[in-house]
mmCIF file of N, CA and C in Angstrom:
data_model
loop_
_atom_site.group_PDB
_atom_site.id
_atom_site.type_symbol
_atom_site.label_atom_id
_atom_site.label_comp_id
_atom_site.label_asym_id
_atom_site.label_seq_id
_atom_site.Cartn_x
_atom_site.Cartn_y
_atom_site.Cartn_z
ATOM 1 N N MET T 671 109.401 107.195 97.711
ATOM 2 C CA MET T 671 107.982 107.421 97.920
ATOM 3 C C MET T 671 107.305 106.093 98.247
ATOM 4 N N LEU T 672 106.387 106.129 99.184
ATOM 5 C CA LEU T 672 105.537 104.976 99.476
ATOM 6 C C LEU T 672 104.442 104.956 98.423
ATOM 7 N N LEU T 673 104.499 103.984 97.540
ATOM 8 C CA LEU T 673 103.543 103.929 96.434
ATOM 9 C C LEU T 673 102.191 103.374 96.853
ATOM 10 N N ALA T 674 102.202 102.403 97.768
ATOM 11 C CA ALA T 674 100.931 101.777 98.133
ATOM 12 C C ALA T 674 101.006 101.148 99.516
ATOM 13 N N VAL T 675 99.879 101.202 100.199
ATOM 14 C CA VAL T 675 99.629 100.414 101.406
ATOM 15 C C VAL T 675 98.329 99.683 101.118
ATOM 16 N N LEU T 676 98.370 98.367 101.248
ATOM 17 C CA LEU T 676 97.205 97.563 100.917
ATOM 18 C C LEU T 676 97.000 96.527 102.016
ATOM 19 N N ILE T 677 95.778 96.379 102.459
ATOM 20 C CA ILE T 677 95.441 95.381 103.472
ATOM 21 C C ILE T 677 94.333 94.506 102.899
ATOM 22 N N ALA T 678 94.560 93.189 102.937
ATOM 23 C CA ALA T 678 93.606 92.238 102.363
ATOM 24 C C ALA T 678 93.264 91.171 103.390
ATOM 25 N N ASN T 679 92.114 90.515 103.188
ATOM 26 C CA ASN T 679 91.749 89.406 104.070
ATOM 27 C C ASN T 679 92.415 88.128 103.577
ATOM 28 N N SER T 680 92.156 87.022 104.264
ATOM 29 C CA SER T 680 92.832 85.768 103.933
ATOM 30 C C SER T 680 92.394 85.188 102.590
ATOM 31 N N GLU T 681 91.241 85.613 102.061
ATOM 32 C CA GLU T 681 90.789 85.149 100.747
ATOM 33 C C GLU T 681 91.321 86.024 99.615
ATOM 34 N N GLY T 682 92.029 87.108 99.960
ATOM 35 C CA GLY T 682 92.571 87.993 98.936
ATOM 36 C C GLY T 682 91.685 89.167 98.584
ATOM 37 N N ASN T 683 90.600 89.358 99.326
ATOM 38 C CA ASN T 683 89.746 90.532 99.101
ATOM 39 C C ASN T 683 90.380 91.741 99.777
ATOM 40 N N ILE T 684 90.450 92.841 99.066
ATOM 41 C CA ILE T 684 91.113 94.032 99.581
ATOM 42 C C ILE T 684 90.177 94.756 100.544
ATOM 43 N N LEU T 685 90.683 95.012 101.750
ATOM 44 C CA LEU T 685 89.895 95.705 102.766
ATOM 45 C C LEU T 685 90.194 97.200 102.768
ATOM 46 N N VAL T 686 91.469 97.566 102.601
ATOM 47 C CA VAL T 686 91.885 98.968 102.574
ATOM 48 C C VAL T 686 93.023 99.088 101.577
ATOM 49 N N GLU T 687 93.018 100.151 100.807
ATOM 50 C CA GLU T 687 94.151 100.434 99.930
ATOM 51 C C GLU T 687 94.398 101.929 99.904
ATOM 52 N N ARG T 688 95.660 102.289 99.834
ATOM 53 C CA ARG T 688 96.072 103.680 99.679
ATOM 54 C C ARG T 688 97.172 103.703 98.618
ATOM 55 N N PHE T 689 96.915 104.376 97.504
ATOM 56 C CA PHE T 689 97.916 104.508 96.454
ATOM 57 C C PHE T 689 98.395 105.953 96.411
ATOM 58 N N ASN T 690 99.686 106.140 96.176
ATOM 59 C CA ASN T 690 100.276 107.474 96.057
ATOM 60 C C ASN T 690 101.166 107.492 94.829
ATOM 61 N N GLY T 691 100.853 108.356 93.880
ATOM 62 C CA GLY T 691 101.683 108.474 92.694
ATOM 63 C C GLY T 691 101.598 107.293 91.743
ATOM 64 N N VAL T 692 100.553 106.473 91.867
ATOM 65 C CA VAL T 692 100.349 105.344 90.958
ATOM 66 C C VAL T 692 99.177 105.696 90.046
ATOM 67 N N PRO T 693 99.407 105.720 88.727
ATOM 68 C CA PRO T 693 98.300 106.038 87.813
ATOM 69 C C PRO T 693 97.142 105.050 87.961
ATOM 70 N N ALA T 694 95.938 105.528 87.760
ATOM 71 C CA ALA T 694 94.742 104.698 87.945
ATOM 72 C C ALA T 694 94.785 103.432 87.108
ATOM 73 N N GLU T 695 95.338 103.510 85.903
ATOM 74 C CA GLU T 695 95.362 102.326 85.039
ATOM 75 C C GLU T 695 96.340 101.254 85.531
ATOM 76 N N GLU T 696 97.291 101.620 86.396
ATOM 77 C CA GLU T 696 98.239 100.641 86.940
ATOM 78 C C GLU T 696 97.758 100.028 88.259
ATOM 79 N N ARG T 697 96.772 100.612 88.879
ATOM 80 C CA ARG T 697 96.335 100.149 90.198
ATOM 81 C C ARG T 697 95.764 98.734 90.164
ATOM 82 N N LEU T 698 95.011 98.409 89.140
ATOM 83 C CA LEU T 698 94.460 97.064 89.020
ATOM 84 C C LEU T 698 95.584 96.034 88.945
ATOM 85 N N HIS T 699 96.625 96.349 88.172
ATOM 86 C CA HIS T 699 97.783 95.461 88.083
ATOM 87 C C HIS T 699 98.409 95.243 89.459
ATOM 88 N N TRP T 700 98.604 96.337 90.208
ATOM 89 C CA TRP T 700 99.217 96.219 91.534
ATOM 90 C C TRP T 700 98.337 95.422 92.486
ATOM 91 N N ARG T 701 97.030 95.673 92.448
ATOM 92 C CA ARG T 701 96.121 94.920 93.321
ATOM 93 C C ARG T 701 96.255 93.426 93.064
ATOM 94 N N SER T 702 96.134 93.027 91.813
ATOM 95 C CA SER T 702 96.176 91.595 91.502
ATOM 96 C C SER T 702 97.557 91.016 91.770
ATOM 97 N N PHE T 703 98.618 91.767 91.488
ATOM 98 C CA PHE T 703 99.971 91.281 91.745
ATOM 99 C C PHE T 703 100.196 91.041 93.237
ATOM 100 N N LEU T 704 99.801 92.003 94.071
ATOM 101 C CA LEU T 704 100.031 91.870 95.514
ATOM 102 C C LEU T 704 99.199 90.741 96.116
ATOM 103 N N VAL T 705 97.948 90.618 95.697
ATOM 104 C CA VAL T 705 97.099 89.542 96.215
ATOM 105 C C VAL T 705 97.670 88.184 95.820
ATOM 106 N N LYS T 706 98.147 88.059 94.580
ATOM 107 C CA LYS T 706 98.751 86.799 94.138
ATOM 108 C C LYS T 706 100.051 86.523 94.900
ATOM 109 N N LEU T 707 100.842 87.558 95.107
ATOM 110 C CA LEU T 707 102.082 87.421 95.874
ATOM 111 C C LEU T 707 101.789 86.904 97.277
ATOM 112 N N GLY T 708 100.754 87.452 97.912
ATOM 113 C CA GLY T 708 100.367 87.001 99.249
ATOM 114 C C GLY T 708 99.849 85.581 99.249
ATOM 115 N N ALA T 709 99.031 85.234 98.256
ATOM 116 C CA ALA T 709 98.474 83.876 98.175
ATOM 117 C C ALA T 709 99.591 82.850 97.999
ATOM 118 N N ASP T 710 100.609 83.207 97.218
ATOM 119 C CA ASP T 710 101.702 82.279 96.952
ATOM 120 C C ASP T 710 102.648 82.119 98.137
ATOM 121 N N ASN T 711 102.835 83.167 98.936
ATOM 122 C CA ASN T 711 103.928 83.165 99.915
ATOM 123 C C ASN T 711 103.531 83.271 101.383
ATOM 124 N N LEU T 712 102.302 83.650 101.688
ATOM 125 C CA LEU T 712 101.960 83.917 103.088
ATOM 126 C C LEU T 712 101.353 82.720 103.829
ATOM 127 N N LYS T 713 101.201 81.596 103.180
ATOM 128 C CA LYS T 713 100.668 80.416 103.865
ATOM 129 C C LYS T 713 101.685 79.941 104.908
ATOM 130 N N GLY T 714 101.239 79.796 106.143
ATOM 131 C CA GLY T 714 102.110 79.285 107.199
ATOM 132 C C GLY T 714 103.078 80.293 107.788
ATOM 133 N N VAL T 715 102.993 81.556 107.376
ATOM 134 C CA VAL T 715 103.877 82.585 107.914
ATOM 135 C C VAL T 715 103.349 83.028 109.277
ATOM 136 N N LYS T 716 104.261 83.244 110.225
ATOM 137 C CA LYS T 716 103.873 83.694 111.565
ATOM 138 C C LYS T 716 103.463 85.165 111.521
ATOM 139 N N ASN T 717 102.671 85.572 112.508
ATOM 140 C CA ASN T 717 102.281 86.982 112.630
ATOM 141 C C ASN T 717 103.521 87.865 112.631
ATOM 142 N N GLU T 718 103.480 88.915 111.844
ATOM 143 C CA GLU T 718 104.502 89.954 111.773
ATOM 144 C C GLU T 718 105.859 89.480 111.252
ATOM 145 N N GLU T 719 105.922 88.294 110.681
ATOM 146 C CA GLU T 719 107.153 87.861 110.015
ATOM 147 C C GLU T 719 107.188 88.556 108.654
ATOM 148 N N LEU T 720 108.248 89.323 108.400
ATOM 149 C CA LEU T 720 108.303 90.140 107.194
ATOM 150 C C LEU T 720 108.859 89.350 106.017
ATOM 151 N N LEU T 721 108.231 89.523 104.868
ATOM 152 C CA LEU T 721 108.730 88.978 103.614
ATOM 153 C C LEU T 721 109.017 90.152 102.689
ATOM 154 N N VAL T 722 110.015 89.987 101.821
ATOM 155 C CA VAL T 722 110.446 91.066 100.947
ATOM 156 C C VAL T 722 110.447 90.576 99.505
ATOM 157 N N ALA T 723 110.029 91.441 98.594
ATOM 158 C CA ALA T 723 110.074 91.145 97.161
ATOM 159 C C ALA T 723 110.393 92.441 96.429
ATOM 160 N N SER T 724 110.779 92.314 95.179
ATOM 161 C CA SER T 724 110.934 93.508 94.344
ATOM 162 C C SER T 724 110.275 93.233 93.000
ATOM 163 N N HIS T 725 109.770 94.287 92.392
ATOM 164 C CA HIS T 725 109.051 94.173 91.126
ATOM 165 C C HIS T 725 109.143 95.518 90.419
ATOM 166 N N LYS T 726 109.628 95.514 89.179
ATOM 167 C CA LYS T 726 109.726 96.752 88.402
ATOM 168 C C LYS T 726 110.423 97.871 89.167
ATOM 169 N N SER T 727 111.576 97.611 89.717
ATOM 170 C CA SER T 727 112.422 98.578 90.445
ATOM 171 C C SER T 727 111.749 99.171 91.693
ATOM 172 N N VAL T 728 110.753 98.516 92.226
ATOM 173 C CA VAL T 728 110.166 98.932 93.499
ATOM 174 C C VAL T 728 110.318 97.789 94.492
ATOM 175 N N TYR T 729 110.232 98.132 95.767
ATOM 176 C CA TYR T 729 110.352 97.155 96.840
ATOM 177 C C TYR T 729 108.990 96.903 97.455
ATOM 178 N N ILE T 730 108.785 95.671 97.915
ATOM 179 C CA ILE T 730 107.535 95.285 98.555
ATOM 180 C C ILE T 730 107.890 94.558 99.844
ATOM 181 N N VAL T 731 107.315 95.001 100.942
ATOM 182 C CA VAL T 731 107.441 94.301 102.213
ATOM 183 C C VAL T 731 106.031 93.941 102.629
ATOM 184 N N TYR T 732 105.846 92.696 103.035
ATOM 185 C CA TYR T 732 104.498 92.259 103.383
ATOM 186 C C TYR T 732 104.540 91.260 104.526
ATOM 187 N N THR T 733 103.401 91.141 105.197
ATOM 188 C CA THR T 733 103.310 90.282 106.369
ATOM 189 C C THR T 733 101.853 89.914 106.618
ATOM 190 N N VAL T 734 101.676 89.068 107.619
ATOM 191 C CA VAL T 734 100.345 88.674 108.080
ATOM 192 C C VAL T 734 100.188 89.183 109.509
ATOM 193 N N LEU T 735 99.005 89.671 109.833
ATOM 194 C CA LEU T 735 98.676 90.040 111.197
ATOM 195 C C LEU T 735 97.253 89.558 111.463
ATOM 196 N N GLY T 736 97.123 88.523 112.272
ATOM 197 C CA GLY T 736 95.804 87.937 112.501
ATOM 198 C C GLY T 736 95.270 87.349 111.212
ATOM 199 N N ASP T 737 94.073 87.797 110.805
ATOM 200 C CA ASP T 737 93.445 87.314 109.570
ATOM 201 C C ASP T 737 93.689 88.216 108.367
ATOM 202 N N VAL T 738 94.509 89.246 108.513
ATOM 203 C CA VAL T 738 94.734 90.175 107.408
ATOM 204 C C VAL T 738 96.193 90.141 106.951
ATOM 205 N N SER T 739 96.375 90.441 105.677
ATOM 206 C CA SER T 739 97.706 90.570 105.085
ATOM 207 C C SER T 739 97.955 92.042 104.820
ATOM 208 N N ILE T 740 99.164 92.494 105.101
ATOM 209 C CA ILE T 740 99.516 93.901 104.920
ATOM 210 C C ILE T 740 100.661 93.980 103.922
ATOM 211 N N PHE T 741 100.505 94.827 102.917
ATOM 212 C CA PHE T 741 101.520 95.020 101.886
ATOM 213 C C PHE T 741 101.897 96.495 101.845
ATOM 214 N N VAL T 742 103.194 96.778 101.783
ATOM 215 C CA VAL T 742 103.674 98.144 101.642
ATOM 216 C C VAL T 742 104.631 98.158 100.451
ATOM 217 N N VAL T 743 104.410 99.076 99.524
ATOM 218 C CA VAL T 743 105.202 99.162 98.297
ATOM 219 C C VAL T 743 105.891 100.525 98.256
ATOM 220 N N GLY T 744 107.187 100.534 97.977
ATOM 221 C CA GLY T 744 107.924 101.791 97.919
ATOM 222 C C GLY T 744 108.998 101.778 96.850
ATOM 223 N N LYS T 745 109.499 102.953 96.550
ATOM 224 C CA LYS T 745 110.611 103.080 95.604
ATOM 225 C C LYS T 745 111.521 104.202 96.072
ATOM 226 N N ASP T 746 112.653 104.348 95.406
ATOM 227 C CA ASP T 746 113.653 105.365 95.711
ATOM 228 C C ASP T 746 114.146 105.215 97.149
ATOM 229 N N GLU T 747 113.934 106.230 97.986
ATOM 230 C CA GLU T 747 114.460 106.172 99.359
ATOM 231 C C GLU T 747 113.718 105.164 100.237
ATOM 232 N N TYR T 748 112.554 104.694 99.800
ATOM 233 C CA TYR T 748 111.807 103.705 100.576
ATOM 234 C C TYR T 748 112.199 102.298 100.124
ATOM 235 N N ASP T 749 113.369 101.876 100.594
ATOM 236 C CA ASP T 749 113.868 100.534 100.305
ATOM 237 C C ASP T 749 113.320 99.559 101.339
ATOM 238 N N GLU T 750 113.884 98.353 101.391
ATOM 239 C CA GLU T 750 113.362 97.316 102.288
ATOM 240 C C GLU T 750 113.378 97.753 103.754
ATOM 241 N N LEU T 751 114.435 98.440 104.172
ATOM 242 C CA LEU T 751 114.538 98.845 105.579
ATOM 243 C C LEU T 751 113.507 99.907 105.941
ATOM 244 N N ALA T 752 113.338 100.890 105.077
ATOM 245 C CA ALA T 752 112.340 101.928 105.346
ATOM 246 C C ALA T 752 110.931 101.347 105.329
ATOM 247 N N LEU T 753 110.685 100.412 104.396
ATOM 248 C CA LEU T 753 109.365 99.781 104.340
ATOM 249 C C LEU T 753 109.124 98.896 105.555
ATOM 250 N N ALA T 754 110.189 98.255 106.060
ATOM 251 C CA ALA T 754 110.051 97.446 107.275
ATOM 252 C C ALA T 754 109.637 98.329 108.449
ATOM 253 N N GLU T 755 110.209 99.530 108.533
ATOM 254 C CA GLU T 755 109.809 100.459 109.590
ATOM 255 C C GLU T 755 108.350 100.878 109.416
ATOM 256 N N ALA T 756 107.958 101.167 108.180
ATOM 257 C CA ALA T 756 106.575 101.580 107.912
ATOM 258 C C ALA T 756 105.599 100.469 108.284
ATOM 259 N N ILE T 757 105.912 99.239 107.910
ATOM 260 C CA ILE T 757 104.995 98.134 108.202
ATOM 261 C C ILE T 757 104.950 97.853 109.704
ATOM 262 N N PHE T 758 106.067 98.086 110.405
ATOM 263 C CA PHE T 758 106.070 97.928 111.863
ATOM 264 C C PHE T 758 105.126 98.936 112.507
ATOM 265 N N VAL T 759 105.161 100.183 112.050
ATOM 266 C CA VAL T 759 104.272 101.221 112.591
ATOM 267 C C VAL T 759 102.811 100.862 112.302
ATOM 268 N N ILE T 760 102.549 100.382 111.086
ATOM 269 C CA ILE T 760 101.172 100.025 110.707
ATOM 270 C C ILE T 760 100.665 98.852 111.541
ATOM 271 N N THR T 761 101.480 97.812 111.724
ATOM 272 C CA THR T 761 101.028 96.662 112.526
ATOM 273 C C THR T 761 100.832 97.063 113.984
ATOM 274 N N SER T 762 101.702 97.939 114.503
ATOM 275 C CA SER T 762 101.527 98.411 115.885
ATOM 276 C C SER T 762 100.223 99.178 116.040
ATOM 277 N N ALA T 763 99.918 100.030 115.064
ATOM 278 C CA ALA T 763 98.682 100.803 115.115
ATOM 279 C C ALA T 763 97.466 99.882 115.025
ATOM 280 N N LEU T 764 97.517 98.882 114.155
ATOM 281 C CA LEU T 764 96.402 97.931 114.033
ATOM 282 C C LEU T 764 96.177 97.187 115.337
ATOM 283 N N LYS T 765 97.258 96.737 115.967
ATOM 284 C CA LYS T 765 97.114 96.022 117.245
ATOM 285 C C LYS T 765 96.569 96.938 118.327
ATOM 286 N N ASP T 766 96.981 98.206 118.323
ATOM 287 C CA ASP T 766 96.463 99.153 119.314
ATOM 288 C C ASP T 766 94.975 99.405 119.114
ATOM 289 N N VAL T 767 94.576 99.616 117.867
ATOM 290 C CA VAL T 767 93.171 99.912 117.578
ATOM 291 C C VAL T 767 92.297 98.699 117.891
ATOM 292 N N CYS T 768 92.757 97.515 117.487
ATOM 293 C CA CYS T 768 91.944 96.303 117.650
ATOM 294 C C CYS T 768 92.138 95.630 119.012
ATOM 295 N N GLY T 769 93.210 95.951 119.699
ATOM 296 C CA GLY T 769 93.475 95.335 120.998
ATOM 297 C C GLY T 769 94.191 93.995 120.902
ATOM 298 N N LYS T 770 94.331 93.466 119.714
ATOM 299 C CA LYS T 770 94.990 92.177 119.463
ATOM 300 C C LYS T 770 95.148 92.037 117.956
ATOM 301 N N PRO T 771 95.882 91.022 117.492
ATOM 302 C CA PRO T 771 95.917 90.809 116.041
ATOM 303 C C PRO T 771 94.493 90.600 115.527
ATOM 304 N N PRO T 772 94.090 91.357 114.504
ATOM 305 C CA PRO T 772 92.667 91.412 114.140
ATOM 306 C C PRO T 772 92.161 90.208 113.351
ATOM 307 N N THR T 773 90.939 89.824 113.682
ATOM 308 C CA THR T 773 90.170 88.957 112.785
ATOM 309 C C THR T 773 89.581 89.890 111.726
ATOM 310 N N GLU T 774 89.046 89.329 110.664
ATOM 311 C CA GLU T 774 88.447 90.183 109.633
ATOM 312 C C GLU T 774 87.267 90.964 110.208
ATOM 313 N N ARG T 775 86.468 90.323 111.034
ATOM 314 C CA ARG T 775 85.307 90.994 111.631
ATOM 315 C C ARG T 775 85.732 92.160 112.518
ATOM 316 N N LEU T 776 86.736 91.924 113.364
ATOM 317 C CA LEU T 776 87.230 92.985 114.238
ATOM 318 C C LEU T 776 87.822 94.128 113.417
ATOM 319 N N PHE T 777 88.550 93.788 112.366
ATOM 320 C CA PHE T 777 89.119 94.797 111.471
ATOM 321 C C PHE T 777 88.009 95.673 110.883
ATOM 322 N N LEU T 778 86.947 95.044 110.392
ATOM 323 C CA LEU T 778 85.856 95.808 109.787
ATOM 324 C C LEU T 778 85.079 96.618 110.823
ATOM 325 N N ASP T 779 84.982 96.101 112.057
ATOM 326 C CA ASP T 779 84.335 96.864 113.127
ATOM 327 C C ASP T 779 85.109 98.146 113.441
ATOM 328 N N LYS T 780 86.418 98.090 113.330
ATOM 329 C CA LYS T 780 87.284 99.232 113.659
ATOM 330 C C LYS T 780 87.770 99.972 112.409
ATOM 331 N N TYR T 781 87.100 99.749 111.289
ATOM 332 C CA TYR T 781 87.540 100.245 109.989
ATOM 333 C C TYR T 781 87.815 101.762 109.982
ATOM 334 N N GLY T 782 86.916 102.541 110.528
ATOM 335 C CA GLY T 782 87.071 103.997 110.516
ATOM 336 C C GLY T 782 88.333 104.449 111.220
ATOM 337 N N LYS T 783 88.556 103.912 112.390
ATOM 338 C CA LYS T 783 89.743 104.304 113.161
ATOM 339 C C LYS T 783 91.023 103.807 112.491
ATOM 340 N N ILE T 784 90.969 102.625 111.872
ATOM 341 C CA ILE T 784 92.132 102.099 111.149
ATOM 342 C C ILE T 784 92.480 103.019 109.980
ATOM 343 N N CYS T 785 91.462 103.478 109.251
ATOM 344 C CA CYS T 785 91.708 104.397 108.136
ATOM 345 C C CYS T 785 92.323 105.711 108.626
ATOM 346 N N LEU T 786 91.841 106.216 109.747
ATOM 347 C CA LEU T 786 92.433 107.431 110.314
ATOM 348 C C LEU T 786 93.903 107.204 110.662
ATOM 349 N N CYS T 787 94.213 106.062 111.252
ATOM 350 C CA CYS T 787 95.603 105.739 111.595
ATOM 351 C C CYS T 787 96.473 105.695 110.347
ATOM 352 N N LEU T 788 95.993 105.020 109.310
ATOM 353 C CA LEU T 788 96.772 104.942 108.067
ATOM 354 C C LEU T 788 97.012 106.332 107.487
ATOM 355 N N ASP T 789 96.001 107.195 107.562
ATOM 356 C CA ASP T 789 96.153 108.548 107.039
ATOM 357 C C ASP T 789 97.187 109.347 107.835
ATOM 358 N N GLU T 790 97.298 109.096 109.126
ATOM 359 C CA GLU T 790 98.299 109.789 109.939
ATOM 360 C C GLU T 790 99.693 109.207 109.747
ATOM 361 N N ILE T 791 99.783 107.912 109.460
ATOM 362 C CA ILE T 791 101.086 107.262 109.295
ATOM 363 C C ILE T 791 101.683 107.607 107.937
ATOM 364 N N VAL T 792 100.896 107.489 106.870
ATOM 365 C CA VAL T 792 101.371 107.764 105.509
ATOM 366 C C VAL T 792 100.597 108.950 104.958
ATOM 367 N N TRP T 793 101.325 109.991 104.561
ATOM 368 C CA TRP T 793 100.701 111.190 104.023
ATOM 369 C C TRP T 793 101.381 111.546 102.713
ATOM 370 N N LYS T 794 100.603 111.529 101.614
ATOM 371 C CA LYS T 794 101.096 111.864 100.279
ATOM 372 C C LYS T 794 102.366 111.091 99.922
ATOM 373 N N GLY T 795 102.390 109.815 100.269
ATOM 374 C CA GLY T 795 103.509 108.965 99.894
ATOM 375 C C GLY T 795 104.715 109.041 100.800
ATOM 376 N N LEU T 796 104.600 109.743 101.908
ATOM 377 C CA LEU T 796 105.706 109.864 102.855
ATOM 378 C C LEU T 796 105.313 109.269 104.194
ATOM 379 N N LEU T 797 106.280 108.653 104.859
ATOM 380 C CA LEU T 797 106.058 108.136 106.207
ATOM 381 C C LEU T 797 106.054 109.332 107.138
ATOM 382 N N GLU T 798 104.880 109.688 107.624
ATOM 383 C CA GLU T 798 104.704 110.942 108.350
ATOM 384 C C GLU T 798 104.900 110.781 109.857
ATOM 385 N N ASN T 799 104.135 109.912 110.477
ATOM 386 C CA ASN T 799 104.194 109.732 111.932
ATOM 387 C C ASN T 799 104.560 108.285 112.248
ATOM 388 N N THR T 800 105.550 108.118 113.109
ATOM 389 C CA THR T 800 105.947 106.767 113.515
ATOM 390 C C THR T 800 105.783 106.555 115.013
ATOM 391 N N ASP T 801 105.537 107.620 115.751
ATOM 392 C CA ASP T 801 105.390 107.509 117.208
ATOM 393 C C ASP T 801 103.975 107.056 117.569
ATOM 394 N N LYS T 802 103.917 105.933 118.273
ATOM 395 C CA LYS T 802 102.636 105.313 118.633
ATOM 396 C C LYS T 802 101.721 106.259 119.419
ATOM 397 N N GLU T 803 102.280 106.941 120.397
ATOM 398 C CA GLU T 803 101.471 107.830 121.244
ATOM 399 C C GLU T 803 100.949 109.028 120.448
ATOM 400 N N ARG T 804 101.777 109.555 119.566
ATOM 401 C CA ARG T 804 101.342 110.684 118.735
ATOM 402 C C ARG T 804 100.195 110.265 117.819
ATOM 403 N N ILE T 805 100.302 109.081 117.232
ATOM 404 C CA ILE T 805 99.237 108.589 116.345
ATOM 405 C C ILE T 805 97.943 108.429 117.137
ATOM 406 N N LYS T 806 98.046 107.883 118.349
ATOM 407 C CA LYS T 806 96.851 107.734 119.200
ATOM 408 C C LYS T 806 96.187 109.082 119.459
ATOM 409 N N ARG T 807 97.001 110.094 119.766
ATOM 410 C CA ARG T 807 96.448 111.430 120.021
ATOM 411 C C ARG T 807 95.788 112.013 118.772
ATOM 412 N N LEU T 808 96.420 111.818 117.617
ATOM 413 C CA LEU T 808 95.906 112.417 116.382
ATOM 414 C C LEU T 808 94.597 111.791 115.911
ATOM 415 N N VAL T 809 94.363 110.516 116.232
ATOM 416 C CA VAL T 809 93.158 109.854 115.722
ATOM 417 C C VAL T 809 92.057 109.745 116.762
ATOM 418 N N ARG T 810 92.232 110.386 117.878
ATOM 419 C CA ARG T 810 91.197 110.330 118.910
ATOM 420 C C ARG T 810 89.873 110.802 118.325
ATOM 421 N N LEU T 811 88.905 109.918 118.318
ATOM 422 C CA LEU T 811 87.594 110.291 117.782
ATOM 423 C C LEU T 811 86.751 110.908 118.888
ATOM 424 N N LYS T 812 86.292 112.109 118.645
ATOM 425 C CA LYS T 812 85.481 112.790 119.631
ATOM 426 C C LYS T 812 84.059 112.887 119.086
ATOM 427 N N PRO T 813 83.078 112.676 119.937
ATOM 428 C CA PRO T 813 81.687 112.813 119.464
ATOM 429 C C PRO T 813 81.410 114.267 119.107
ATOM 430 N N PRO T 814 80.548 114.490 118.120
ATOM 431 C CA PRO T 814 80.220 115.870 117.763
ATOM 432 C C PRO T 814 79.556 116.577 118.949
ATOM 433 N N THR T 815 79.872 117.852 119.098
ATOM 434 C CA THR T 815 79.299 118.621 120.207
ATOM 435 C C THR T 815 77.955 119.211 119.792
ATOM 436 N N GLU T 816 77.133 119.439 120.767
ATOM 437 C CA GLU T 816 75.819 120.052 120.534
ATOM 438 C C GLU T 816 75.991 121.516 120.192
ATOM 439 N N PHE T 817 75.178 122.036 119.299
ATOM 440 C CA PHE T 817 75.248 123.468 118.948
ATOM 441 C C PHE T 817 74.292 124.250 119.792
#
């Protein structure tokens, strides 16, 4: 199961988080752990260079894309390889939505569409959609029609 997808800015402020199957009382621990992990290890890392860690029998794959850090946490069948695939899909979707590796401002400008993409990629803790074109079709925002 994919336990968490978390995206933070370079100062460690969380921009987006999605938890699946993590009790509310454990979420604060995970937030602070992941932000500290990123602060300790992501300095000087190139865009999309993957780093791997494990904690309490779960796997963590994380990277930097532009001004944001992306963390994916999984357990059981979601080992390092499956999480690497998930993070690749997420970074591809972010680049498609933003048009380039995002700055924090660009990320926040495109926040709604990014959230829609994350919802299509990860559903109830499972990697649902990995095809770039399918994700684009599913998140197409259409203006409301007149009644």
